[in-house]
XYZ file of C-alpha atoms in Angstrom:
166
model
C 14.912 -36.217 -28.444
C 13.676 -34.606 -31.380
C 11.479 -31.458 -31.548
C 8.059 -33.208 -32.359
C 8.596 -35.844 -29.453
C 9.250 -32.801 -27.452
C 6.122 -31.380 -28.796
C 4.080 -33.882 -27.931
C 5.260 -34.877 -24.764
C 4.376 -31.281 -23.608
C 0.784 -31.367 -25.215
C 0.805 -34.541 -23.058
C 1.926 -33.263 -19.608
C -0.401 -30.320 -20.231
C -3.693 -32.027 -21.348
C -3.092 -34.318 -18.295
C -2.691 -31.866 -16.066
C -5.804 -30.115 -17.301
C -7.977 -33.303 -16.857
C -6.819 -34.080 -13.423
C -7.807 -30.652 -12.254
C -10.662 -30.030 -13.977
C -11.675 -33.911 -12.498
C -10.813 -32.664 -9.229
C -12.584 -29.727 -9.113
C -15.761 -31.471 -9.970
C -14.553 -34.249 -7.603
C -14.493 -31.294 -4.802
C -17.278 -29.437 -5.618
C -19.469 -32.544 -6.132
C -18.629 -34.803 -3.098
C -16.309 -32.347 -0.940
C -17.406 -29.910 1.946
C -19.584 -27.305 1.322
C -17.985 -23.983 0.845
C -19.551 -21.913 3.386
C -17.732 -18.427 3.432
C -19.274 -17.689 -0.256
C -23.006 -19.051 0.359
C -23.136 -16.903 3.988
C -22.199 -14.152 2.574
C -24.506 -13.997 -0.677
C -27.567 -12.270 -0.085
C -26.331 -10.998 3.227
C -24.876 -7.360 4.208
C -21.422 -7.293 3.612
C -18.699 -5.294 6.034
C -17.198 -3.251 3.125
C -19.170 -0.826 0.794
C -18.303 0.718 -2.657
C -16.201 3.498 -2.989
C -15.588 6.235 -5.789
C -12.242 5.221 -6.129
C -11.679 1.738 -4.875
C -13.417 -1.582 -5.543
C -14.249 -1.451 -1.362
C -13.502 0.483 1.448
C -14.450 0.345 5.268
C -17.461 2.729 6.149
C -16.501 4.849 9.159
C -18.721 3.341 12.551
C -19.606 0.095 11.875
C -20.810 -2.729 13.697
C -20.898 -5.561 11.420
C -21.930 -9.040 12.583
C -20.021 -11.946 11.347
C -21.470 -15.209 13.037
C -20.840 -18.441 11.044
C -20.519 -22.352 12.547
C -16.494 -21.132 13.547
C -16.862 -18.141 14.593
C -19.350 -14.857 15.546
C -17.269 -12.202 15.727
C -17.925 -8.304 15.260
C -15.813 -5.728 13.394
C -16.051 -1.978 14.423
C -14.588 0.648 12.578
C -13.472 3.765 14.372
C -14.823 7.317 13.080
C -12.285 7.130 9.679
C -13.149 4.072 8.737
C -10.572 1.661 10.344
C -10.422 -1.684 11.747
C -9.554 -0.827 15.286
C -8.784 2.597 17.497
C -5.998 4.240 15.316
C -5.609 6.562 13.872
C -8.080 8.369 15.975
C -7.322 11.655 13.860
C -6.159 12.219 10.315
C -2.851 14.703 11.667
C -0.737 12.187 13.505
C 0.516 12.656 16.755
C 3.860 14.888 17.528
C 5.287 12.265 19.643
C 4.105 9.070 18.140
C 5.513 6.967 14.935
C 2.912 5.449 12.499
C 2.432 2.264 10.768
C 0.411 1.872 7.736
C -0.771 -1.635 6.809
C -2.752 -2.347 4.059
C -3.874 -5.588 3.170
C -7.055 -7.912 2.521
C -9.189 -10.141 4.830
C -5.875 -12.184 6.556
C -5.207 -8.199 7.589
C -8.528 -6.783 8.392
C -8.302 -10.182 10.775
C -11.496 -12.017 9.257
C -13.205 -14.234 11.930
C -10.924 -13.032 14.368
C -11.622 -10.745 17.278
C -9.729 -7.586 17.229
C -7.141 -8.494 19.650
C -6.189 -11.718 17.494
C -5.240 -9.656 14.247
C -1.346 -10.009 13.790
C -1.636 -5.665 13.382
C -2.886 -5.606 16.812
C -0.127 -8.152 17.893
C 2.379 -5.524 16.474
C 0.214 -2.639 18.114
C 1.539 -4.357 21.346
C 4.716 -5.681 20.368
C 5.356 -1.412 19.861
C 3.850 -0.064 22.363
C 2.542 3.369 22.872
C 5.110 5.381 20.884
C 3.485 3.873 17.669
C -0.064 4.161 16.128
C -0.458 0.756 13.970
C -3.363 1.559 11.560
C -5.039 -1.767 10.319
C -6.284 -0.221 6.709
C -7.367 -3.568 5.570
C -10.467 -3.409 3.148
C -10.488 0.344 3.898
C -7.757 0.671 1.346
C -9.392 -2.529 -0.969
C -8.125 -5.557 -1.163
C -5.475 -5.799 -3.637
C -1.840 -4.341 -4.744
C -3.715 -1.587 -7.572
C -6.298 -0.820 -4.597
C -3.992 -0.099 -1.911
C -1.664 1.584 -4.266
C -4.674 4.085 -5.115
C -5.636 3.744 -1.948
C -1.815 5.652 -0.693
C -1.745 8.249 -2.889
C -5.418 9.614 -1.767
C -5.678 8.673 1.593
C -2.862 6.748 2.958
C -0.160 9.019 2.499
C -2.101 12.136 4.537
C -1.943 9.662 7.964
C 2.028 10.709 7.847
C 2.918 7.334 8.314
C 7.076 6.323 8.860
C 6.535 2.509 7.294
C 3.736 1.309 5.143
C 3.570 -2.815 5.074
C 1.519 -4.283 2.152
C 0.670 -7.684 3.650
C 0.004 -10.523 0.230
């Protein structure tokens, strides 16, 4: 085939893609369900809070209500700012192993209660010799954030494996 064909089959695959996503997003957003996450949360408190360093972070001791037509559900941060009871202190433990996972709302466990988050499930899974600290939203919510998020804050927990959850 020569090169102009080429070129202009590709134009052609390429502006049709472009219309039949651009039609479907109007398609979607016109007719399709309403997009509720995005309008509940506008205008509304929101569970994260700015930080000097980070996009967001956790506050330490919250109680933030989360009640939609799914689910109500109510994330608590422990006195450091974490989704759930570890770590309870910033020195760990002499006789326990730490897990560090950072990661963004699939993590923190969003519209899930605390014992349905898959870091809880591996909280269990370990059992008592290991702290699993969920550091969802308290690190941010993306790869830059949590690597900032590491080298000022993660790193001091001690932890023996960090998991970055995408």
């Amino acid at each position: 085939m020569p090169t102009n064909k080429r070129l202009y089959a590709a134009a052609a695959v390429i502006a049709s893609v472009s219309v039949s996503i651009t039609v479907g997003e109007f398609v979607l957003l016109r007719f399709g369900p309403p997009i509720t996450v995005y309008r509940e949360l506008s205008g509304r408190p929101y569970p994260a809070v700015a930080s000097s360093y980070l996009p967001i972070t956790l506050p330490p001791l919250m109680a933030y209500r989360h009640k939609t037509r799914e689910f109500d559900v109510v994330y608590n941060t422990n006195q450091l700012g974490y989704r759930g009871v570890f770590p309870g202190m910033l020195e760990k433990p002499r006789l326990k192993k730490r897990v560090l996972v950072c990661g963004d709302s699939f993590t923190l466990g969003w519209g899930n209660f605390l014992a349905d988050t898959f870091v809880h499930v591996i909280q269990e899974g370990l059992g008592t010799g290991y702290e699993v600290i969920n550091s969802a939203y308290r690190s941010g919510y993306s790869p830059d954030s949590y690597y900032a998020y590491l080298m000022r804050e993660g790193f001091a927990l001690s932890p023996r494996i960090v998991v970055i959850a995408i």
